[in-house]
XYZ file of C-alpha atoms in Angstrom:
429
model
C 34.646 57.464 -19.059
C 36.999 60.275 -20.127
C 40.525 60.213 -18.805
C 40.115 63.522 -16.997
C 37.135 62.002 -15.174
C 39.274 59.296 -13.609
C 41.336 61.498 -11.320
C 39.618 60.032 -8.271
C 40.404 56.469 -9.346
C 44.060 57.379 -9.713
C 44.095 59.026 -6.296
C 42.636 55.872 -4.761
C 45.189 53.697 -6.550
C 48.149 55.877 -5.507
C 46.879 56.026 -1.935
C 46.689 52.239 -1.815
C 50.203 51.948 -3.201
C 51.436 54.382 -0.541
C 49.772 52.296 2.201
C 47.567 55.158 3.444
C 44.067 54.703 4.742
C 41.398 56.963 3.382
C 40.875 58.562 6.787
C 44.617 59.248 7.173
C 44.845 60.982 3.799
C 41.703 63.022 4.499
C 43.076 64.104 7.852
C 46.389 65.234 6.338
C 44.471 67.250 3.745
C 42.090 68.829 6.246
C 38.949 67.418 4.583
C 36.406 64.839 5.681
C 36.810 61.172 4.834
C 33.331 61.158 3.241
C 34.307 63.986 0.875
C 37.523 62.167 -0.067
C 35.461 59.030 -0.667
C 33.297 60.939 -3.153
C 36.431 62.216 -4.888
C 37.969 58.761 -5.117
C 34.820 57.381 -6.699
C 34.834 60.168 -9.320
C 31.688 61.768 -7.899
C 33.324 65.105 -7.196
C 35.583 67.061 -9.502
C 38.880 68.145 -8.095
C 41.448 70.727 -9.028
C 43.476 73.682 -7.818
C 45.122 73.667 -4.414
C 43.461 70.474 -3.171
C 44.822 68.515 -6.115
C 48.298 69.909 -5.515
C 48.083 68.997 -1.817
C 47.013 65.447 -2.614
C 49.884 65.078 -5.097
C 52.305 66.385 -2.458
C 51.104 63.942 0.190
C 51.173 60.999 -2.248
C 54.573 62.121 -3.578
C 53.566 62.135 -7.237
C 53.362 64.728 -9.971
C 49.891 66.318 -10.282
C 49.835 65.299 -13.960
C 49.983 61.642 -12.919
C 46.643 62.129 -11.171
C 44.935 64.231 -13.831
C 46.316 62.599 -16.972
C 47.036 59.096 -15.776
C 48.891 56.703 -18.024
C 50.754 57.894 -21.073
C 48.968 58.059 -24.392
C 51.222 55.310 -25.767
C 50.080 52.952 -23.008
C 46.424 53.703 -23.741
C 46.986 53.152 -27.446
C 48.710 49.817 -26.799
C 45.858 48.665 -24.572
C 43.366 49.519 -27.293
C 45.432 47.582 -29.821
C 45.425 44.604 -27.471
C 41.653 44.872 -27.076
C 41.204 44.968 -30.845
C 43.498 41.976 -31.305
C 41.423 40.051 -28.754
C 38.229 40.881 -30.686
C 36.711 42.783 -27.759
C 33.746 45.007 -28.429
C 34.209 48.728 -29.046
C 32.633 49.424 -25.671
C 35.237 47.271 -23.923
C 38.111 48.736 -25.938
C 36.947 52.232 -24.978
C 37.470 51.356 -21.303
C 41.242 51.157 -21.767
C 41.591 54.611 -20.158
C 39.631 53.503 -17.124
C 41.641 50.307 -16.772
C 44.958 52.177 -17.036
C 43.783 54.776 -14.540
C 42.586 52.294 -11.927
C 45.265 49.633 -12.364
C 48.370 51.265 -13.867
C 50.643 48.389 -12.880
C 48.521 45.705 -14.474
C 47.940 47.943 -17.505
C 51.687 48.199 -18.037
C 52.054 44.417 -17.679
C 49.358 43.836 -20.297
C 50.805 46.440 -22.666
C 54.310 45.002 -22.294
C 52.988 41.538 -23.066
C 51.167 42.799 -26.151
C 54.289 44.550 -27.410
C 56.332 41.417 -26.732
C 53.890 39.279 -28.716
C 54.086 41.707 -31.642
C 57.884 41.560 -31.502
C 57.855 37.754 -31.481
C 55.487 37.699 -34.441
C 57.863 39.885 -36.409
C 60.737 37.567 -35.444
C 58.808 34.501 -36.598
C 57.996 36.143 -39.927
C 61.612 37.170 -40.455
C 63.008 33.760 -39.515
C 60.429 31.986 -41.666
C 61.558 33.957 -44.696
C 65.175 33.604 -43.746
C 65.111 29.845 -43.164
C 63.367 29.334 -46.474
C 65.256 31.730 -48.693
C 68.634 32.629 -47.175
C 71.062 30.849 -49.543
C 73.970 31.015 -47.098
C 71.902 29.537 -44.298
C 70.466 26.820 -46.546
C 73.928 25.840 -47.790
C 75.314 25.796 -44.240
C 72.523 23.592 -42.941
C 72.986 21.245 -45.922
C 76.701 21.045 -45.130
C 76.002 20.209 -41.494
C 73.500 17.491 -42.389
C 75.807 15.948 -45.005
C 78.734 15.851 -42.615
C 76.650 14.367 -39.813
C 75.347 11.690 -42.205
C 78.917 10.809 -43.251
C 80.003 10.461 -39.624
C 76.969 8.326 -38.849
C 77.637 6.043 -41.816
C 81.305 5.559 -40.918
C 80.493 4.898 -37.280
C 77.926 2.281 -38.304
C 80.548 0.428 -40.340
C 82.930 0.414 -37.382
C 80.242 -0.802 -35.009
C 78.720 -3.507 -37.221
C 81.680 -5.006 -39.087
C 83.815 -7.042 -36.702
C 86.089 -8.363 -39.486
C 87.644 -5.025 -40.420
C 91.415 -5.085 -40.656
C 93.437 -2.726 -38.530
C 94.406 -0.765 -41.650
C 90.780 -0.121 -42.657
C 89.757 0.556 -39.086
C 92.461 3.224 -38.835
C 91.228 4.755 -42.114
C 87.670 4.942 -40.846
C 88.870 6.466 -37.572
C 90.790 9.065 -39.534
C 87.705 9.781 -41.627
C 85.583 10.248 -38.518
C 88.209 12.578 -37.069
C 88.344 14.610 -40.283
C 84.558 14.798 -40.676
C 84.130 15.711 -36.997
C 86.535 18.613 -37.376
C 84.664 19.744 -40.487
C 81.366 19.501 -38.619
C 82.745 21.540 -35.726
C 84.135 24.207 -38.051
C 80.891 24.420 -40.020
C 78.834 24.662 -36.840
C 81.065 27.391 -35.472
C 80.853 29.363 -38.716
C 77.062 29.034 -38.773
C 76.753 30.204 -35.160
C 78.971 33.194 -35.902
C 76.881 34.011 -38.949
C 73.658 33.936 -36.914
C 75.147 35.821 -33.958
C 76.410 38.535 -36.280
C 72.794 39.268 -37.169
C 73.408 38.665 -40.831
C 70.312 38.228 -42.916
C 69.436 37.992 -46.518
C 70.753 41.486 -47.094
C 74.240 40.412 -46.049
C 74.172 37.328 -48.196
C 74.108 39.623 -51.228
C 72.605 36.882 -53.379
C 69.343 38.527 -54.362
C 69.065 41.562 -56.649
C 65.657 42.211 -55.093
C 67.357 42.660 -51.713
C 69.773 45.175 -53.202
C 66.865 47.054 -54.771
C 64.906 47.182 -51.519
C 67.986 48.398 -49.655
C 68.392 51.176 -52.232
C 64.729 52.220 -51.990
C 64.816 52.112 -48.192
C 67.909 54.351 -48.111
C 65.901 56.991 -49.976
C 62.739 56.352 -47.926
C 60.964 55.522 -51.194
C 60.920 59.218 -52.179
C 63.096 60.863 -54.823
C 62.622 64.604 -54.551
C 65.850 65.422 -56.404
C 64.813 63.162 -59.260
C 61.316 64.657 -59.492
C 62.701 68.191 -59.454
C 65.186 67.438 -62.239
C 68.226 67.873 -59.998
C 69.370 64.297 -60.591
C 68.945 61.551 -63.175
C 68.215 57.831 -62.870
C 71.666 56.953 -64.186
C 73.306 59.370 -61.774
C 71.480 57.957 -58.778
C 72.256 54.385 -59.805
C 75.944 55.178 -60.311
C 76.139 56.702 -56.833
C 74.265 53.838 -55.119
C 76.664 51.510 -53.300
C 73.832 49.109 -52.460
C 73.153 48.306 -56.130
C 75.960 45.837 -56.731
C 74.523 43.549 -59.402
C 73.470 44.330 -62.955
C 70.026 42.871 -62.248
C 69.488 45.209 -59.282
C 70.599 48.220 -61.306
C 68.266 47.193 -64.123
C 65.269 46.977 -61.754
C 66.192 50.267 -60.090
C 66.460 51.963 -63.482
C 62.942 50.842 -64.387
C 61.503 52.190 -61.119
C 63.341 55.506 -61.316
C 62.345 56.065 -64.932
C 58.733 55.466 -63.949
C 59.100 57.974 -61.105
C 60.356 60.550 -63.584
C 57.458 59.898 -65.981
C 54.840 59.951 -63.192
C 56.287 63.173 -61.778
C 56.232 64.760 -65.237
C 52.515 64.071 -65.629
C 51.528 64.643 -61.993
C 54.002 66.878 -60.122
C 53.757 66.752 -56.353
C 52.338 70.305 -56.000
C 49.561 69.422 -58.443
C 48.882 66.156 -56.628
C 48.789 67.903 -53.258
C 46.368 70.524 -54.567
C 44.058 67.839 -55.932
C 44.217 65.976 -52.628
C 43.050 69.072 -50.812
C 39.967 69.133 -53.048
C 39.051 65.444 -53.311
C 40.649 63.848 -50.273
C 42.555 60.535 -50.464
C 40.184 58.954 -52.983
C 42.193 57.457 -55.887
C 39.287 57.337 -58.346
C 38.281 60.945 -57.626
C 41.919 62.002 -57.948
C 42.282 60.170 -61.270
C 39.222 61.965 -62.642
C 40.418 65.308 -61.334
C 43.919 64.859 -62.740
C 42.788 62.976 -65.899
C 45.418 60.259 -65.426
C 45.172 56.459 -64.907
C 44.266 55.193 -61.461
C 47.441 53.097 -61.280
C 49.526 56.262 -61.625
C 47.510 57.917 -58.862
C 48.201 54.955 -56.564
C 51.932 55.272 -57.206
C 51.902 59.031 -56.658
C 49.897 58.743 -53.441
C 52.401 56.199 -52.126
C 55.181 58.772 -52.634
C 53.579 61.205 -50.159
C 55.099 60.683 -46.678
C 52.101 62.326 -44.995
C 49.766 59.523 -46.107
C 52.028 56.807 -44.647
C 50.758 54.549 -47.427
C 52.143 51.233 -48.572
C 52.301 50.064 -52.187
C 52.611 46.615 -53.714
C 53.018 45.924 -57.428
C 52.924 42.490 -59.039
C 53.093 41.103 -62.569
C 50.689 38.761 -64.313
C 52.424 35.754 -62.733
C 51.743 37.132 -59.247
C 55.414 37.876 -58.501
C 55.864 40.938 -56.326
C 57.886 43.523 -58.256
C 57.727 46.437 -55.825
C 57.163 46.638 -52.089
C 56.752 49.815 -50.084
C 55.853 48.817 -46.527
C 53.538 50.625 -44.142
C 53.269 50.168 -40.408
C 51.343 47.050 -39.464
C 50.908 45.601 -42.961
C 53.301 42.716 -43.516
C 54.563 42.196 -47.059
C 56.558 38.949 -47.460
C 60.067 39.554 -48.669
C 60.204 36.210 -50.455
C 57.738 33.694 -51.710
C 54.061 34.187 -52.493
C 51.843 36.642 -50.654
C 48.306 35.979 -49.420
C 46.077 34.965 -52.338
C 43.176 36.896 -50.785
C 44.782 40.300 -51.345
C 42.758 42.465 -53.735
C 46.034 42.944 -55.614
C 45.537 39.568 -57.274
C 41.786 39.928 -57.795
C 42.251 42.662 -60.402
C 44.797 40.838 -62.572
C 42.091 39.279 -64.738
C 40.187 42.538 -65.195
C 42.522 45.391 -66.177
C 40.966 48.766 -65.552
C 38.607 47.643 -62.792
C 39.271 49.399 -59.481
C 38.640 47.417 -56.304
C 38.361 49.020 -52.891
C 38.494 46.596 -49.970
C 38.620 47.408 -46.258
C 40.586 44.630 -44.607
C 42.410 43.496 -41.513
C 45.619 41.498 -41.632
C 45.640 38.561 -39.248
C 48.579 37.561 -37.114
C 49.648 40.932 -35.749
C 47.040 42.862 -33.846
C 44.346 42.820 -36.555
C 45.575 46.106 -38.001
C 42.918 47.747 -40.211
C 43.577 49.131 -43.678
C 41.794 50.512 -46.726
C 43.152 48.939 -49.912
C 42.745 50.142 -53.486
C 43.802 47.845 -56.335
C 43.834 48.171 -60.112
C 45.554 46.386 -63.001
C 46.918 48.063 -66.113
C 48.339 46.869 -69.406
C 52.050 47.584 -69.805
C 54.081 47.754 -72.990
C 53.105 48.664 -76.515
C 50.197 46.759 -78.106
C 50.814 44.321 -80.951
C 48.847 41.821 -83.035
C 48.120 38.303 -81.758
C 49.989 38.802 -78.506
C 48.490 38.632 -75.047
C 49.136 41.943 -73.289
C 51.291 42.039 -70.196
C 49.543 43.216 -67.075
C 50.745 44.712 -63.803
C 48.572 45.179 -60.727
C 49.086 47.856 -58.065
C 47.616 47.968 -54.562
C 47.692 51.054 -52.339
C 47.463 50.336 -48.604
C 46.188 53.195 -46.437
C 46.463 52.581 -42.674
C 43.561 52.963 -40.237
C 41.019 54.087 -42.817
C 39.095 50.827 -42.459
C 38.989 50.817 -38.671
C 35.233 51.466 -38.644
C 34.326 49.049 -41.439
C 31.468 46.763 -40.459
C 32.883 43.576 -41.982
C 36.435 44.041 -43.282
C 37.980 41.191 -45.229
C 40.431 39.056 -43.256
C 43.706 38.348 -45.033
C 47.158 37.168 -44.068
C 50.701 38.003 -45.096
C 51.666 34.572 -46.400
C 50.353 31.096 -45.655
C 53.342 30.114 -43.513
C 52.596 32.775 -40.870
C 48.811 33.118 -41.200
C 46.630 31.734 -38.368
C 43.410 31.705 -40.392
C 41.611 28.345 -40.224
C 39.699 26.831 -43.117
C 41.081 29.178 -45.760
C 40.373 27.999 -49.300
C 43.490 29.768 -50.542
C 45.936 28.069 -48.170
C 48.953 26.631 -49.989
C 50.930 25.324 -47.010
C 50.338 24.717 -43.293
C 50.923 27.643 -40.967
C 53.726 27.478 -38.429
C 51.451 29.394 -36.052
C 48.801 27.798 -33.886
C 45.922 30.208 -33.381
C 48.368 33.059 -33.696
C 51.087 33.953 -31.198
């Protein structure tokens, strides 16, 4: 039922909240209770002065009766329905549910948003616990100190023949180790409370690179227009502190310059208007490789597309996130991604509609292709890079989208042949 057709349901709900009987409201409006009953059961349309009078008596804005819950609430309810694998018919009743039971709808939507937030926290902490060098070193220090205290205490408890001199030494050791344990624990708590993550540890050039790309929102208009140079941008970037990070950034920026030279944004936008967001059709229209088209499409903010690039070893070299699609910051990604399927067949383009498990079953349309990089030479296996463009929502109507995860540690999928480690989730969150 359309939202505008639920005005009567909202009137009935607001009347109940106000503690008014149907007859009392009808009397105050100067209409019959039977006519109001038809209105409240959505059997009579309502508008104009009568609607304004009802809103006045119920002490609400008229828009609350005609429009009901906010669009964001309706969208969240539909996301929750999709995550629960409800049918399309049930998901379409989100408007009706929000109109008839606004309080319960808000409770459900809040719970769904809270679950999504907790999932993001679990993913972040999983990466952080595994790969944060400062955190790993701190935990190792705590465990080592606790083991030393335990060992010394065991000697004191079990050896009754210790001399007073040695007993005093062991007591002094316990006192010293206890102070060290307390100081280390305090420092670790301060580190966690400060909200420091891998970015603050400053140990990974990849983190510096991602911070640099995020600062520019993964678009470099000045670079594409010739108003700046890769070296100039790198020299001005405070986030690129290590030589390794500057080296990786230089490679990406030089590729941006080369891609923009062959396919300027105005030309790309004009081709998009003719072919639509179809990478293969765009590549034919522009007479350029599909991999370049994927990179250029990812640079258009209007498409809200994500991009992942990996090398022949499966290491992720480039990550441009998109809403709802989780790309692990560290460690291996899901082996079921089409990104890895194309590594053994350079030039083949794979299109796969998929949903990513673990966070609302968000739907995407993914395009992947591998290309040979570097100059050819005799008797040498060519290096290959694979690129995967992630377009949000395009696969929402796919009959049987592929189910993938982000990484094994936070994927709830059971019986997956590609699982490398147990999931910390149990049937999702």
